[in-house]
Short mmCIF file of C-alpha atoms in Angstrom, two decimals:
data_model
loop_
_atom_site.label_atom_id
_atom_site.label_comp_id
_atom_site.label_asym_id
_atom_site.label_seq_id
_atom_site.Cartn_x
_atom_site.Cartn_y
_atom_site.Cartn_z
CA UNK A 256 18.27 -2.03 -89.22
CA UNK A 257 14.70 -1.25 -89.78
CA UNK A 258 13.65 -2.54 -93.39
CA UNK A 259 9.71 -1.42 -93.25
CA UNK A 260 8.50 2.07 -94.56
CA UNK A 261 8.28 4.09 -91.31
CA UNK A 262 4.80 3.17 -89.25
CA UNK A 263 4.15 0.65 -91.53
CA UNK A 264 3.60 -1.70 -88.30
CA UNK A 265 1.29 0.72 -86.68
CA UNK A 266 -0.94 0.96 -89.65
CA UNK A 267 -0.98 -2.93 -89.50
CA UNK A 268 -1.80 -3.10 -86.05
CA UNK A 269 -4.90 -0.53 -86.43
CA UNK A 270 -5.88 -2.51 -88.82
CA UNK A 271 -5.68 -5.51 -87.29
CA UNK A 272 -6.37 -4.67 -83.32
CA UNK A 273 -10.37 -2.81 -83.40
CA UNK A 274 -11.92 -6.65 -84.68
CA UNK A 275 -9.88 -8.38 -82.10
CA UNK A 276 -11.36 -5.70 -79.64
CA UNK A 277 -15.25 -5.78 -81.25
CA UNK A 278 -15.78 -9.18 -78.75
CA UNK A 279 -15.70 -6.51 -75.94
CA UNK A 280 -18.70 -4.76 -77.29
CA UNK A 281 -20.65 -7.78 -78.43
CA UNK A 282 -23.89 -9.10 -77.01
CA UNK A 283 -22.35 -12.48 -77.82
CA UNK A 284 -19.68 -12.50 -75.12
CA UNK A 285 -22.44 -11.61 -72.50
CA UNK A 286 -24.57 -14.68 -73.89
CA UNK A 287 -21.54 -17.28 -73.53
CA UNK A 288 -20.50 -15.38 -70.15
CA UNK A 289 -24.05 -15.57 -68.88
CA UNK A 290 -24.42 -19.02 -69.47
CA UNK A 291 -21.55 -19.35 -67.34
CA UNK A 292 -23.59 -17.83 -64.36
CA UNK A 293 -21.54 -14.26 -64.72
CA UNK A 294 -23.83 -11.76 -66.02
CA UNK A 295 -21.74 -8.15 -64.90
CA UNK A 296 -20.57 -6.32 -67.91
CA UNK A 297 -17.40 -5.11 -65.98
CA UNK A 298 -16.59 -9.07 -64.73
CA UNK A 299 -17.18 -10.55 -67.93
CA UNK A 300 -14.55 -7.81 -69.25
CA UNK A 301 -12.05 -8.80 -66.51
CA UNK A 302 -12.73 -12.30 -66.87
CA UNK A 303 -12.57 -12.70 -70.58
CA UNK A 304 -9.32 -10.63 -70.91
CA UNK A 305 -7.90 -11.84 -68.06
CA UNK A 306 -8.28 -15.60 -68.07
CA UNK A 307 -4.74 -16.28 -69.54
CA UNK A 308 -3.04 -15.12 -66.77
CA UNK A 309 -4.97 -17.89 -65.00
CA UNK A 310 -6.51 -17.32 -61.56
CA UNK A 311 -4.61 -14.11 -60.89
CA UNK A 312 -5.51 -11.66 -58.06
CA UNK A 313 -6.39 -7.96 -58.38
CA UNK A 314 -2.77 -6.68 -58.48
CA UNK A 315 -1.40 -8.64 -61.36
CA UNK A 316 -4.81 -7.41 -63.58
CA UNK A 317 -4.44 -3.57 -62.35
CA UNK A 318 -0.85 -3.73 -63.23
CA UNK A 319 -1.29 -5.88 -66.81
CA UNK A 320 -4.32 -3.14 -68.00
CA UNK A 321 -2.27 -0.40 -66.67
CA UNK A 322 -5.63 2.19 -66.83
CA UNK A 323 -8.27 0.62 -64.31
CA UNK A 324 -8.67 2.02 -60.77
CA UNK A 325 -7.76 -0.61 -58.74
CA UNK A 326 -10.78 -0.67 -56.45
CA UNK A 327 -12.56 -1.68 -59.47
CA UNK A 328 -10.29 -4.30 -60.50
CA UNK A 329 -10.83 -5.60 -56.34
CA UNK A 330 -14.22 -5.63 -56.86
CA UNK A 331 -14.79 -8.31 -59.54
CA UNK A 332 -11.29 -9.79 -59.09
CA UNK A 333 -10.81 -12.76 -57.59
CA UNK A 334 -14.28 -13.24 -56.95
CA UNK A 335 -15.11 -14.04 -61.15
CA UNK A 336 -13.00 -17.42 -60.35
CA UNK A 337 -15.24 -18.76 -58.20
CA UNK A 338 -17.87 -18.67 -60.58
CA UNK A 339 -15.80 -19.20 -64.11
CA UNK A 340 -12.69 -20.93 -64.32
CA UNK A 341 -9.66 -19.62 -66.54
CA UNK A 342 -10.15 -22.50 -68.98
CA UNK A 343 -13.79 -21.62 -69.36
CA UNK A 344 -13.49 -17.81 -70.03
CA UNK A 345 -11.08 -18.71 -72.61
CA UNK A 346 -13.32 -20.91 -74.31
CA UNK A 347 -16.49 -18.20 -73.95
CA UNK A 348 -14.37 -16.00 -75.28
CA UNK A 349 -13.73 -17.65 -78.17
CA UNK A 350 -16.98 -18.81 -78.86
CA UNK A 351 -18.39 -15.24 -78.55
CA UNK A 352 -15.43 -14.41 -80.99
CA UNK A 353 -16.85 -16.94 -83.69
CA UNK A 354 -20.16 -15.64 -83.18
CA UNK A 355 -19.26 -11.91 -83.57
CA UNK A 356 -17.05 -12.40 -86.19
CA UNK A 357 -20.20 -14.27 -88.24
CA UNK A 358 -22.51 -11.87 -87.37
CA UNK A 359 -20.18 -8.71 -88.55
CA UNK A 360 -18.34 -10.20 -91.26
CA UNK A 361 -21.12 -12.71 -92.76
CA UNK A 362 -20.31 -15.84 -93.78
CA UNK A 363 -18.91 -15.78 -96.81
CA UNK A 364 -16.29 -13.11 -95.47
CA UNK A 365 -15.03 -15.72 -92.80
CA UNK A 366 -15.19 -18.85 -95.54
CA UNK A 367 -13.15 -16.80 -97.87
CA UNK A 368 -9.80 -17.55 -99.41
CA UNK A 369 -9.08 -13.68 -98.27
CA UNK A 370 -9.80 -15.03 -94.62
CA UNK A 371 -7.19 -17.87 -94.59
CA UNK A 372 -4.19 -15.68 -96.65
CA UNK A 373 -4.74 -12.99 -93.57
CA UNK A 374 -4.95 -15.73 -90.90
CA UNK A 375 -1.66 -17.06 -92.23
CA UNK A 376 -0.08 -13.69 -92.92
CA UNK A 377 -1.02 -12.59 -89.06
CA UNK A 378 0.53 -15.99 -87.37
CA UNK A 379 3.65 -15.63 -89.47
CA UNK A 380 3.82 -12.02 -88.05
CA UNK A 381 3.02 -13.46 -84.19
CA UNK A 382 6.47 -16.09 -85.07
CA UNK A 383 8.33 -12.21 -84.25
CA UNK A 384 6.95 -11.58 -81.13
CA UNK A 385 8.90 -12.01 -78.03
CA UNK A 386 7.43 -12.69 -74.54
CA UNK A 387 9.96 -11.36 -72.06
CA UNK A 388 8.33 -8.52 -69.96
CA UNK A 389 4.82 -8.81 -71.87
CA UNK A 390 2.88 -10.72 -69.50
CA UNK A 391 -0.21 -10.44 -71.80
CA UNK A 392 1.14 -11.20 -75.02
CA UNK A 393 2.98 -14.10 -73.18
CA UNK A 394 -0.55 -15.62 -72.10
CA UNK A 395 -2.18 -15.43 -75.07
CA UNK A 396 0.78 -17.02 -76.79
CA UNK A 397 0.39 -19.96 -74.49
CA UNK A 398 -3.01 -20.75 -76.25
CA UNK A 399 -3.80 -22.88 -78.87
CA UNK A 400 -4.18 -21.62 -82.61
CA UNK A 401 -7.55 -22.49 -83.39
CA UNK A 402 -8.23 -24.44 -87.20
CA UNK A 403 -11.09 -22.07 -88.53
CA UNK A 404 -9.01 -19.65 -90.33
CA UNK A 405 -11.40 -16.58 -89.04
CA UNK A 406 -10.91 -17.76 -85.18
CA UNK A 407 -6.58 -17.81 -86.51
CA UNK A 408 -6.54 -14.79 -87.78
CA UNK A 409 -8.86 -13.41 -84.26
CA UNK A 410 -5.93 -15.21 -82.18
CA UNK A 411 -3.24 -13.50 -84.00
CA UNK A 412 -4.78 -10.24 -84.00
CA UNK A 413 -5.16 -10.96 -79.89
CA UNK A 414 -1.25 -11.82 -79.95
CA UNK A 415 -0.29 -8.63 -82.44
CA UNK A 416 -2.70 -6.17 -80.34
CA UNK A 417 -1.04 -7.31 -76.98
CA UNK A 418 2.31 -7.76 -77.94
CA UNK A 419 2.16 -4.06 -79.32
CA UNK A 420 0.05 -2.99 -75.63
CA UNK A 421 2.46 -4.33 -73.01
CA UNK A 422 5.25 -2.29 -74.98
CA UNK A 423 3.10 0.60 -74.87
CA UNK A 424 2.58 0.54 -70.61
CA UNK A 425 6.19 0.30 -70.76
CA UNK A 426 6.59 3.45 -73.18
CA UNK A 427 3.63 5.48 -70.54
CA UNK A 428 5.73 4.72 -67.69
CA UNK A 429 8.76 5.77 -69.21
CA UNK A 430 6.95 9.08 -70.17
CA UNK A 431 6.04 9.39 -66.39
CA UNK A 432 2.31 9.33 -67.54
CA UNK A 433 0.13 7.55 -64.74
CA UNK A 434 -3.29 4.76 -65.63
CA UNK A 435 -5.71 8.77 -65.65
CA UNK A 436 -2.94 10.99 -67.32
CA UNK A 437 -2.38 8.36 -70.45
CA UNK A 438 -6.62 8.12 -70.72
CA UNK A 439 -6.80 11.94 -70.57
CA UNK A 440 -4.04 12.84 -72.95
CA UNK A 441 -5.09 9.87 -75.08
CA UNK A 442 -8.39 11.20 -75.27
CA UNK A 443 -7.15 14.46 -76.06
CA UNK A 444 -5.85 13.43 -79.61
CA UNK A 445 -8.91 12.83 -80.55
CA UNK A 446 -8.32 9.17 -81.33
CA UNK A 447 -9.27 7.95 -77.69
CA UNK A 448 -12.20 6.83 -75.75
CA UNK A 449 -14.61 9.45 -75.20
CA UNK A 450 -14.21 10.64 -71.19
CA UNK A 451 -18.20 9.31 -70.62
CA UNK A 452 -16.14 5.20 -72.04
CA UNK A 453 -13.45 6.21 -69.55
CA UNK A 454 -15.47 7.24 -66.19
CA UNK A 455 -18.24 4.53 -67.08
CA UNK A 456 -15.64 1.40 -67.61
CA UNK A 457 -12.41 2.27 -65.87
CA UNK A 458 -13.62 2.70 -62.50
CA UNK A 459 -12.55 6.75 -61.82
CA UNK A 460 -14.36 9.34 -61.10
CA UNK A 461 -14.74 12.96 -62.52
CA UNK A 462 -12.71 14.01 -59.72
CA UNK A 463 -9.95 11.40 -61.23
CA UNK A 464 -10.26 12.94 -64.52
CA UNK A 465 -9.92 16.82 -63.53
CA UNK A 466 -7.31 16.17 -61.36
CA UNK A 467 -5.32 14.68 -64.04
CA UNK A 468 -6.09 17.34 -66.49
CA UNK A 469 -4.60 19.75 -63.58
CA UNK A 470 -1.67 17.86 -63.41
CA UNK A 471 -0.84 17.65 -67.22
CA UNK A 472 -1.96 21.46 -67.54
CA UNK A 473 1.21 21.88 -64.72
CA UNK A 474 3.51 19.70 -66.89
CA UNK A 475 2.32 22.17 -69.82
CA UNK A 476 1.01 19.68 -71.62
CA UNK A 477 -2.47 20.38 -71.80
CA UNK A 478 -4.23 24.19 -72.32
CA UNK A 479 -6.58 26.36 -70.60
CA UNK A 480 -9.29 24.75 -72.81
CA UNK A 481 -7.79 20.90 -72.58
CA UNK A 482 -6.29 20.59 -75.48
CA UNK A 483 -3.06 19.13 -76.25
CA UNK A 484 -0.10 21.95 -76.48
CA UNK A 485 2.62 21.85 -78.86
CA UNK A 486 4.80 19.71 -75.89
CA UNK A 487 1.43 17.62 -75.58
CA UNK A 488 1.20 16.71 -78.92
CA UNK A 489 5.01 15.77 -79.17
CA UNK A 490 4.59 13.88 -76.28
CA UNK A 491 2.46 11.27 -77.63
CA UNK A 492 3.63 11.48 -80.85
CA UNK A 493 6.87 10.11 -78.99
CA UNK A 494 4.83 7.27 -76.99
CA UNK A 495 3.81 6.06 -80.36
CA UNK A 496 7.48 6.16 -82.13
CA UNK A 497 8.95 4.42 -79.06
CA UNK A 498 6.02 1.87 -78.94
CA UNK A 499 6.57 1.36 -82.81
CA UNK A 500 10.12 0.48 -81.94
CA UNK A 501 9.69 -1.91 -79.40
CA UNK A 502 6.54 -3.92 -81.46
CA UNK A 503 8.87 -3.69 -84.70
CA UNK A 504 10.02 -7.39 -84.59
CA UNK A 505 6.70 -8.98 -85.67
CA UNK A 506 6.28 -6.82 -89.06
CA UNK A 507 9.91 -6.79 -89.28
CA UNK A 508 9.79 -11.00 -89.51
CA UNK A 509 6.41 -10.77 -91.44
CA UNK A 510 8.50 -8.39 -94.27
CA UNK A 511 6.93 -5.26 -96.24
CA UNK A 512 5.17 -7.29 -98.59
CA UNK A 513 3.50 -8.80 -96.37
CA UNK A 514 2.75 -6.08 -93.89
CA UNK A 515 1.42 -4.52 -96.56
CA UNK A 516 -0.97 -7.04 -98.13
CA UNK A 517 -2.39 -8.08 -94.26
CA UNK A 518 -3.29 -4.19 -93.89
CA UNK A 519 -4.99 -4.23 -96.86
CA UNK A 520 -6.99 -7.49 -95.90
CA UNK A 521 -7.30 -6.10 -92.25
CA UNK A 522 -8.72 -2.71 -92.87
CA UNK A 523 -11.58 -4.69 -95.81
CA UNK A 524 -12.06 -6.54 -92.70
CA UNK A 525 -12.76 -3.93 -90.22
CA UNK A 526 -14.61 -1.39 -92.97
CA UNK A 527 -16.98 -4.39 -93.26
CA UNK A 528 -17.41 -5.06 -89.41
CA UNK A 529 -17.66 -1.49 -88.71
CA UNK A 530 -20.52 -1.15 -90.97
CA UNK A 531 -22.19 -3.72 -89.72
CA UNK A 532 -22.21 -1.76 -86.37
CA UNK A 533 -19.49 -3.90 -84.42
CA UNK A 534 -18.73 -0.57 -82.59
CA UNK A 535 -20.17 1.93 -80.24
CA UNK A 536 -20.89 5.08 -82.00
CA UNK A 537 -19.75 7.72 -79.43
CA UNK A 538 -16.68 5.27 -78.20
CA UNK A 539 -13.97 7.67 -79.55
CA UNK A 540 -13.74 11.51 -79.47
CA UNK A 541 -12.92 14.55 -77.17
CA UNK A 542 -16.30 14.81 -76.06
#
C-alpha cells in the first residue's frame, strides 16, 4: 500500500530531473563532445544520451526516446560511433556535467554539506528502482557512482529521471498516444516544450505537428483553437497518475521523510541553476 502523500514522487522527480537535463543545453557538453571530433548539436544529443545502450543502431534509440522521427535518429545514428565510442560519450558527458553543474551552482553549492545529504538521499531512492522493461534506466544503472557528491547526486537524478521516463512511454502507448500526439498534447498543458523546441530538435515537420493536432481534435481531445478539452485534460492527467504508479517504488524505499527533505534540497538546487540561466528561456509554453 502506498505510504507517501499522493504525488509526493512527482514533485521529487521535478525537482530532481530539469538539473540532470541542464547538460543538454550547456555549451560544456559541446566543448567535451567537440574535442571528441563530433561537433553536431543533434549527434552530440544522441550520442551523450545514448551511449549506455552501447553501440546501438537507429531502432533501439527511436524506440528508447519514444518522440524523435526516426529519419532523424538514421541520420546521426550509427554513424556518431565511428567517431566517439560509448565509453567516451559517457565520460564527456560527465565531464560536461561537472562543468555545468560548477558553473550554475558555484562552488560552494557543489562543496556543500547540503550537496552530499541530497547525493545520498537520491542513491538511496535509485536502491528502489527496478530495471525490467526500462532499457534506459537499466543502462544508466550499469554505470559507476561517481565520488564527488555533486557528480552522485547528477547520476541519481539521471537514474530517478529515466526510471520515471521509460514508465511514462509505457503509460503513452497504453493511452494510444503516438512519438507527435504525446509532444502536441504535452505541449498543450502548458508545461511542455514550446512547438518551435519540438520541430527544431525532434526531427518533424509542421506538417507532423498539424496532422497530429487533426487527429487528437478527432479523438476530441483537442479544440477548435488547440487547446486541451475537458477529455484532453483528463487524459494526461491520467498519463501522469499511471506514470506516478509505476515510478512509486523509488520514493516508496526512500520514505516520506526523505522524499520530502531531497525536494526541498532539489528545488534550492534548481532555483539556483535556473537563475543562473541553465535553461532556454522560450523552452516551455504553448507558443
Amino acid at each position: 500500500m502506498p505510504t507517501l502523500p499522493p504525488r509526493a514522487g512527482r514533485r521529487c522527480h521535478n525537482a530532481l530531473n530539469p538539473l540532470h537535463s541542464c547538460v543538454y543545453f550547456s555549451p560544456d557538453l559541446g566543448k567535451e563532445f567537440g574535442e571528441l571530433g563530433l561537433d553536431d548539436p543533434t549527434a552530440v544529443y544522441f550520442a551523450a544520451r545514448a551511449a549506455v545502450l552501447g553501440a546501438v543502431g537507429p531502432g533501439t534509440v527511436t524506440a528508447a526516446f519514444y518522440n524523435f522521427n526516426h529519419e532523424l535518429v538514421s541520420r546521426h545514428v550509427p554513424a556518431v560511433w565511428s567517431v566517439v565510442t560509448p565509453p567516451a560519450a559517457v565520460g564527456a558527458r560527465l565531464r560536461a556535467a561537472d562543468a555545468t553543474l560548477r558553473r550554475v551552482l558555484g562552488e560552494e553549492v557543489v562543496a556543500s554539506p547540503e550537496m552530499a545529504e541530497a547525493a545520498h538521499l537520491a542513491l538511496r531512492a535509485a536502491e528502489g528502482c527496478a530495471r525490467h522493461a526500462r532499457p534506459l534506466y537499466a543502462g544508466h544503472a550499469d554505470q559507476p557512482v561517481p565520488e564527488a557528491p555533486h557528480l552522485a547526486y547528477w547520476h541519481a537524478a539521471s537514474l530517478l529521471r529515466e526510471h520515471r521516463g521509460d514508465a511514462h512511454l509505457a503509460a503513452l502507448l497504453a493511452a494510444g498516444l503516438d512519438p507527435v500526439e504525446a509532444l502536441v498534447s504535452h505541449t498543450a498543458t502548458g508545461k511542455g516544450m514550446a512547438p518551435r523546441w519540438v520541430l527544431a530538435t525532434r526531427g518533424w515537420q509542421r506538417a507532423d505537428w498539424d496532422a497530429a493536432v487533426e487527429r487528437l481534435r478527432g479523438r476530441g481531445m483537442l479544440d477548435g483553437a488547440g487547446e486541451l478539452t475537458d477529455a484532453g485534460t483528463a487524459l494526461r492527467a491520467e498519463l501522469e497518475e499511471a506514470t506516478d504508479r509505476m515510478d512509486a517504488a523509488p520514493y516508496e524505499h526512500l520514505g516520506a521523510a526523505g522524499v520530502e527533505r531531497l525536494t526541498e534540497l532539489g528545488r534550492g538546487f534548481l532555483f539556483t541553476a535556473a537563475a543562473a540561466g541553465a535553461f532556454p528561456d522560450d523552452l516551455v509554453g504553448k507558443g
